[in-house]
Short mmCIF file of N, CA and C in Angstrom, two decimals:
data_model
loop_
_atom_site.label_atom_id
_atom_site.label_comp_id
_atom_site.label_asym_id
_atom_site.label_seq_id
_atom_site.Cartn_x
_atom_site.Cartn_y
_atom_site.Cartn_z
N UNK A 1418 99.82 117.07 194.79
CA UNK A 1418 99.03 116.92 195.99
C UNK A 1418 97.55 117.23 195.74
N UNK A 1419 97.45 118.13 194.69
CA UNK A 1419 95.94 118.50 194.56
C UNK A 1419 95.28 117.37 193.93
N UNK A 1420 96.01 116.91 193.03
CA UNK A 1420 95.27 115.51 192.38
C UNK A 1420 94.79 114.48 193.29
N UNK A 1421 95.75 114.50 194.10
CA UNK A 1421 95.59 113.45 194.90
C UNK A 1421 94.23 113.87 195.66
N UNK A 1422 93.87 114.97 196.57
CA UNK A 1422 93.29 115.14 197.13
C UNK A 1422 91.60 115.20 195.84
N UNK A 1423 92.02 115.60 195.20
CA UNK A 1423 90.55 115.64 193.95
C UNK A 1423 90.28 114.26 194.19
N UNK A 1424 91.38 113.21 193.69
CA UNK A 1424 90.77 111.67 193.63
C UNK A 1424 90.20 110.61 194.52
N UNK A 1425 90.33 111.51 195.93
CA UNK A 1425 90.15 110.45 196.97
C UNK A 1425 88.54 111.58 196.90
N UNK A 1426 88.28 112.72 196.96
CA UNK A 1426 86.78 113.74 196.87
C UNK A 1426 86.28 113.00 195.79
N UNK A 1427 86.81 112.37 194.23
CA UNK A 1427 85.20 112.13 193.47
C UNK A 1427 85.49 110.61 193.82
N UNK A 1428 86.69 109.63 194.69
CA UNK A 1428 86.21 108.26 194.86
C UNK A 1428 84.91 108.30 196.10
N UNK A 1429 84.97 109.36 197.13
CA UNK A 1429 83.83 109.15 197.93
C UNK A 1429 82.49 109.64 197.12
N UNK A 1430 82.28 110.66 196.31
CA UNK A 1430 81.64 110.72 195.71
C UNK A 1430 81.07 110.07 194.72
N UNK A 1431 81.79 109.48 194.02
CA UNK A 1431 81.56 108.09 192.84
C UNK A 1431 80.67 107.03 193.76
N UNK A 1432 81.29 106.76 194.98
CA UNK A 1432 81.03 105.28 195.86
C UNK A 1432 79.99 105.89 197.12
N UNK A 1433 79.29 107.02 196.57
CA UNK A 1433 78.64 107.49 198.07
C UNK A 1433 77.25 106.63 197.94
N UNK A 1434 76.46 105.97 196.83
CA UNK A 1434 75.45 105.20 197.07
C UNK A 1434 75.45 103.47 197.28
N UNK A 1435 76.94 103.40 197.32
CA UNK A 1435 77.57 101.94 197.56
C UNK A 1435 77.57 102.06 199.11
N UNK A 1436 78.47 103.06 199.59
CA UNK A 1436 78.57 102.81 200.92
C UNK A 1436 77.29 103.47 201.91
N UNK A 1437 76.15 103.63 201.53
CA UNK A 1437 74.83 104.56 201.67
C UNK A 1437 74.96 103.97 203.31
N UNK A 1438 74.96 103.31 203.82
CA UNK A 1438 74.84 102.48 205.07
C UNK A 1438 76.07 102.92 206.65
N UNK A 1439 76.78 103.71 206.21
CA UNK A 1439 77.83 103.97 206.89
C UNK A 1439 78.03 105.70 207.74
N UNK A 1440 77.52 105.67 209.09
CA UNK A 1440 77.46 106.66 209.31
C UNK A 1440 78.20 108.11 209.22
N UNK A 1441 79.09 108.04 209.80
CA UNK A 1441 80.50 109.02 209.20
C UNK A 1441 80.32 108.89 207.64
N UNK A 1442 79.96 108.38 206.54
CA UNK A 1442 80.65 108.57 205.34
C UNK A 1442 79.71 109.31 204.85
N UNK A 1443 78.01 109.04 205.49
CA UNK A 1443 77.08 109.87 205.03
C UNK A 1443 77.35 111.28 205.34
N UNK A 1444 77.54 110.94 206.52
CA UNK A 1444 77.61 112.83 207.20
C UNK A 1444 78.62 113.95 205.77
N UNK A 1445 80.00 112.69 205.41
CA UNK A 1445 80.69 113.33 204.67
C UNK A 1445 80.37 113.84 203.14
N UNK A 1446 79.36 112.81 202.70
CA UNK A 1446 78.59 112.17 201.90
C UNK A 1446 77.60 113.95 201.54
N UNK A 1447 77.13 114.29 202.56
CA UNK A 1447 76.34 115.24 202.58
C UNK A 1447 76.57 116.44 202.03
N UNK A 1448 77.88 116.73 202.36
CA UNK A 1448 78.49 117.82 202.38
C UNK A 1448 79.19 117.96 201.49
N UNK A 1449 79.52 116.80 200.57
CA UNK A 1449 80.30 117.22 199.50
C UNK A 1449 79.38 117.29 198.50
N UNK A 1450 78.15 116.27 198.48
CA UNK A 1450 76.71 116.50 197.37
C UNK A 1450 76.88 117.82 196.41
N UNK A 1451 76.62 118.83 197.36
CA UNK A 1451 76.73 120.52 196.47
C UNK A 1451 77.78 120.68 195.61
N UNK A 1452 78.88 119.87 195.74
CA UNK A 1452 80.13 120.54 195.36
C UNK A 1452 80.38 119.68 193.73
N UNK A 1453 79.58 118.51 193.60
CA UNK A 1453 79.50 117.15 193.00
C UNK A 1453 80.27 117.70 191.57
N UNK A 1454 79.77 118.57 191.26
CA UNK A 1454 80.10 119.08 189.74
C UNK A 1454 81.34 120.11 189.57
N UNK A 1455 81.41 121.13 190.60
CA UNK A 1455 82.38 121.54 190.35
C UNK A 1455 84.30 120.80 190.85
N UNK A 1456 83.58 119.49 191.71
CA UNK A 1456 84.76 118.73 192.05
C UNK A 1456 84.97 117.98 190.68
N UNK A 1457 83.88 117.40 189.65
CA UNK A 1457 83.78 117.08 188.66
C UNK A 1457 84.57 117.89 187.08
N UNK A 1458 84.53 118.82 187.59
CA UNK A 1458 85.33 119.97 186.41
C UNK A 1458 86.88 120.29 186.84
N UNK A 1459 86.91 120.29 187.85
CA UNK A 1459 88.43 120.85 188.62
C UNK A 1459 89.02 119.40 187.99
N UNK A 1460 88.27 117.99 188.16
CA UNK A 1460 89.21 116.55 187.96
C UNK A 1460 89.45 116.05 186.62
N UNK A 1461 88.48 117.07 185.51
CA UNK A 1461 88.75 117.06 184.40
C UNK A 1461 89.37 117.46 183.78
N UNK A 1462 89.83 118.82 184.48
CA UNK A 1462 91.03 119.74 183.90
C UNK A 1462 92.25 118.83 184.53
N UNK A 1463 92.42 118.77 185.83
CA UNK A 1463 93.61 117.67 186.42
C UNK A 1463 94.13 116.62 185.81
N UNK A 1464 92.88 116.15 185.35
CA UNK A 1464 93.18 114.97 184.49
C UNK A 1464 93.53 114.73 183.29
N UNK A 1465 93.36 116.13 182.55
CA UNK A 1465 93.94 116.31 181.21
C UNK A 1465 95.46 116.92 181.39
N UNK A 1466 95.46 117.53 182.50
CA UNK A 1466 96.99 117.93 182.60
C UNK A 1466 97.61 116.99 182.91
N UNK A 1467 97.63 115.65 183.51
CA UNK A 1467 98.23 114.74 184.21
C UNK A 1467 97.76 113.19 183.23
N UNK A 1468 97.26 113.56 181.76
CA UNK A 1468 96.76 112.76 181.00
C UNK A 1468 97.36 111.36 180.64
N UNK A 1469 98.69 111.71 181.24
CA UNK A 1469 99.42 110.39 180.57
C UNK A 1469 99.88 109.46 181.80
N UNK A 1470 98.96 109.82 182.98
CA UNK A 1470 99.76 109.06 184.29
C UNK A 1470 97.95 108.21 184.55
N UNK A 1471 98.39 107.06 185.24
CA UNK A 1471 96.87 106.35 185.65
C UNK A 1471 96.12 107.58 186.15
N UNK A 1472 96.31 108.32 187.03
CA UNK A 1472 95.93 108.50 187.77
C UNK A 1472 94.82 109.87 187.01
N UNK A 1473 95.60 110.64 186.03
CA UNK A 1473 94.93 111.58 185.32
C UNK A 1473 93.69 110.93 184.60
N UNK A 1474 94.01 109.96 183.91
CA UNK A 1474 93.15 109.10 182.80
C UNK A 1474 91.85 109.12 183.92
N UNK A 1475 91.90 108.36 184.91
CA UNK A 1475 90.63 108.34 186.30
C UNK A 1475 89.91 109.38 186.52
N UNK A 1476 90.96 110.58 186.50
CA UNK A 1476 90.56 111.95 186.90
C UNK A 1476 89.48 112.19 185.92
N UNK A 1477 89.68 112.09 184.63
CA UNK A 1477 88.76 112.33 183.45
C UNK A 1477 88.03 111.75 183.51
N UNK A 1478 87.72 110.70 184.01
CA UNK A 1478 86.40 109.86 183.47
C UNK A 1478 85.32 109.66 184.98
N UNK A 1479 86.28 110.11 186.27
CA UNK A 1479 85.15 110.21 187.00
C UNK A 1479 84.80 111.75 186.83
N UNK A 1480 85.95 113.19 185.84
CA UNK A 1480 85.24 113.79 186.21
C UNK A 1480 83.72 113.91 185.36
N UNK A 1481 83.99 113.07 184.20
CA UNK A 1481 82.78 112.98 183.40
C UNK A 1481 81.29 112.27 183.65
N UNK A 1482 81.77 111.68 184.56
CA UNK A 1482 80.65 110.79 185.67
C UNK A 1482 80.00 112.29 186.42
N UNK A 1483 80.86 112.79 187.17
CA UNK A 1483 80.08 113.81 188.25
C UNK A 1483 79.83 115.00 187.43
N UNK A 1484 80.20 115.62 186.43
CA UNK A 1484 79.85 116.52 185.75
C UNK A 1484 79.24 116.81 184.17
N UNK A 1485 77.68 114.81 184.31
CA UNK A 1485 77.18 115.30 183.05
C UNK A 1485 76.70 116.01 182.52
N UNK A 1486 75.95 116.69 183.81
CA UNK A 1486 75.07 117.50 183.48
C UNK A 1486 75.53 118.63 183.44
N UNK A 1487 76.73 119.45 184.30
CA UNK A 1487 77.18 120.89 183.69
C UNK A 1487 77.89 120.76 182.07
N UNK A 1488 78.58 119.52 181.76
CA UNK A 1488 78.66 119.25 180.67
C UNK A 1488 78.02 119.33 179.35
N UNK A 1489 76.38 119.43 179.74
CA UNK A 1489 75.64 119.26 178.64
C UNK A 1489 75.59 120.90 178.14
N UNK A 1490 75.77 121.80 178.59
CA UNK A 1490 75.25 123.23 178.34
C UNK A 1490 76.50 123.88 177.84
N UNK A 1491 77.45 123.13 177.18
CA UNK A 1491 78.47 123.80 176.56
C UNK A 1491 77.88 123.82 174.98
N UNK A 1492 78.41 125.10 174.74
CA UNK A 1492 77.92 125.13 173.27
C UNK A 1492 78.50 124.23 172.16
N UNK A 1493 77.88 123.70 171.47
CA UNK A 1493 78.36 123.08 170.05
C UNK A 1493 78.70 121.21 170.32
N UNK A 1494 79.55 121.25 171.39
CA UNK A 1494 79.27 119.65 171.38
C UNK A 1494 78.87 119.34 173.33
N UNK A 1495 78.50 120.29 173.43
CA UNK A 1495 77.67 119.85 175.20
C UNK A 1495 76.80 118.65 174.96
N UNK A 1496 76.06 118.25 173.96
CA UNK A 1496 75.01 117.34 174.06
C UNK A 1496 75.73 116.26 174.33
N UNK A 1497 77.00 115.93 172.98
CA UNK A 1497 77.76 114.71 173.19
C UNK A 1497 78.38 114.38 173.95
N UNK A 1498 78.82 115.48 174.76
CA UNK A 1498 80.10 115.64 176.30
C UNK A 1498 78.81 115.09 177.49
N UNK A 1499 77.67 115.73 177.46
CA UNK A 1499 76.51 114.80 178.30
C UNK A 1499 76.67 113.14 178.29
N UNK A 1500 75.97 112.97 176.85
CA UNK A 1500 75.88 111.82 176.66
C UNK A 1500 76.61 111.25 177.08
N UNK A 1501 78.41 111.59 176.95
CA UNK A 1501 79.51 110.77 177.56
C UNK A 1501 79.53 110.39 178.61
N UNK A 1502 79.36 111.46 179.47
CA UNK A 1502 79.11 111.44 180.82
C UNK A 1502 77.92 110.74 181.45
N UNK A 1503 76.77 110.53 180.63
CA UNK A 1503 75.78 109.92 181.32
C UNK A 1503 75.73 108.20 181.40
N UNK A 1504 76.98 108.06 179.67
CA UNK A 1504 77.25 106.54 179.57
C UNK A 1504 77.81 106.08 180.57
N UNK A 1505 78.81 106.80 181.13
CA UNK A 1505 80.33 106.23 181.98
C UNK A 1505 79.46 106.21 183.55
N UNK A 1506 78.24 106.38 183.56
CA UNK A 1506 77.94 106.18 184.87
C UNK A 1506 77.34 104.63 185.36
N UNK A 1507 77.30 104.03 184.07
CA UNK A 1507 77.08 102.33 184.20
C UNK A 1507 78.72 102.04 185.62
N UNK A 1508 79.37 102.56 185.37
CA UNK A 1508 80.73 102.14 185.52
C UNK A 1508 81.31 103.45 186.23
N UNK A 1509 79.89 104.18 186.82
CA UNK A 1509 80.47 104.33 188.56
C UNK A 1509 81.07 103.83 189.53
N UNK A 1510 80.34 102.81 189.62
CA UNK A 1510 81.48 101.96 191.23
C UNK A 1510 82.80 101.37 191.02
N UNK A 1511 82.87 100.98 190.04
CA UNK A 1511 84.63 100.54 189.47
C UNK A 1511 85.36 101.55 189.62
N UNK A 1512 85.09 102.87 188.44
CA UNK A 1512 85.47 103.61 188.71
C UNK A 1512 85.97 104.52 190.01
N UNK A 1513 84.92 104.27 190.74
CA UNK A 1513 84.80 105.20 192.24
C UNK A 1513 86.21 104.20 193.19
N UNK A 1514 86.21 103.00 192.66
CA UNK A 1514 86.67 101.86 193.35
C UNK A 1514 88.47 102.46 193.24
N UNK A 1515 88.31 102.69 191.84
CA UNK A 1515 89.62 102.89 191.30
C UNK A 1515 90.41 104.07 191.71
N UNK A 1516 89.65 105.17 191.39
CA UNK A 1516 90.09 106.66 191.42
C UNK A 1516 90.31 106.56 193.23
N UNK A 1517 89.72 106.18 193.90
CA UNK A 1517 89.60 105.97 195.22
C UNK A 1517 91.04 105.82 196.06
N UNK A 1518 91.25 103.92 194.94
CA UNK A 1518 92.54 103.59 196.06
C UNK A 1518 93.78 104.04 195.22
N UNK A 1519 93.55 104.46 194.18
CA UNK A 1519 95.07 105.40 193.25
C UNK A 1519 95.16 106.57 193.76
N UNK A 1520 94.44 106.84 194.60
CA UNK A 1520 94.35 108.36 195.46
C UNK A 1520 95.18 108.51 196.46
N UNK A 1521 94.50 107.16 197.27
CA UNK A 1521 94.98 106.73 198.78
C UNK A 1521 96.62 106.44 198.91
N UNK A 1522 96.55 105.75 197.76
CA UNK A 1522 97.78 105.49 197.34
C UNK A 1522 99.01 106.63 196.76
N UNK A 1523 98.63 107.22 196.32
CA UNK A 1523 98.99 108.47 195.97
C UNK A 1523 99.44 109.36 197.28
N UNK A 1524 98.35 109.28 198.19
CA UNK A 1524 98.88 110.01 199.50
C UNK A 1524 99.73 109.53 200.19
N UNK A 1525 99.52 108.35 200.14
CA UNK A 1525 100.74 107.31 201.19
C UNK A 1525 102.43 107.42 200.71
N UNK A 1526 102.06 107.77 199.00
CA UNK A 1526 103.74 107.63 198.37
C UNK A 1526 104.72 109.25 198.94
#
């Protein structure tokens, strides 16, 4: 259940400058902003525990999207764990698209 609930928090987050136009989503939009990175680390650990299901694999790579930058300040390979994270943000909105409705979906099952 926690996964689930992580993946539908970084799909609004992934997709919050796609849907920029939508009142309710901003308001929600707002409030999760602060949290961006540490929802980003909680979905990376999730996602390595749950590594072999779609839904983990997502977990990892949006959490590497929302958490390049706490990423970068780990010692010894933080620079490259950045970099990773700063690549995979070409491929925010897919992502956001994805982690989103495997979430939704996830809640419904």
């Amino acid at each position: 259940m926690l996964d689930t609930v992580v993946a539908i928090l970084c799909g609004l987050l992934l997709l919050a400058d796609f849907f920029a136009g939508l009142k309710g989503f901003n308001r929600a939009v707002r409030a999760l902003r602060p949290l961006a990175t540490v929802i980003g680390m909680v979905a990376i650990v999730i996602g390595i525990l749950e590594i072999v299901s779609v839904l983990g694999i997502l977990l990892v790579l949006s959490g590497f999207i929302l958490a390049a930058n706490a990423l970068s300040s780990v010692p010894k390979i933080g620079a490259k764990l950045g970099k990773a994270g700063r690549a995979l943000d070409s491929a925010r909105v897919v992502v956001g698209i994805l982690v989103l409705a495997v979430g939704v979906m996830s809640l419904l099952d």
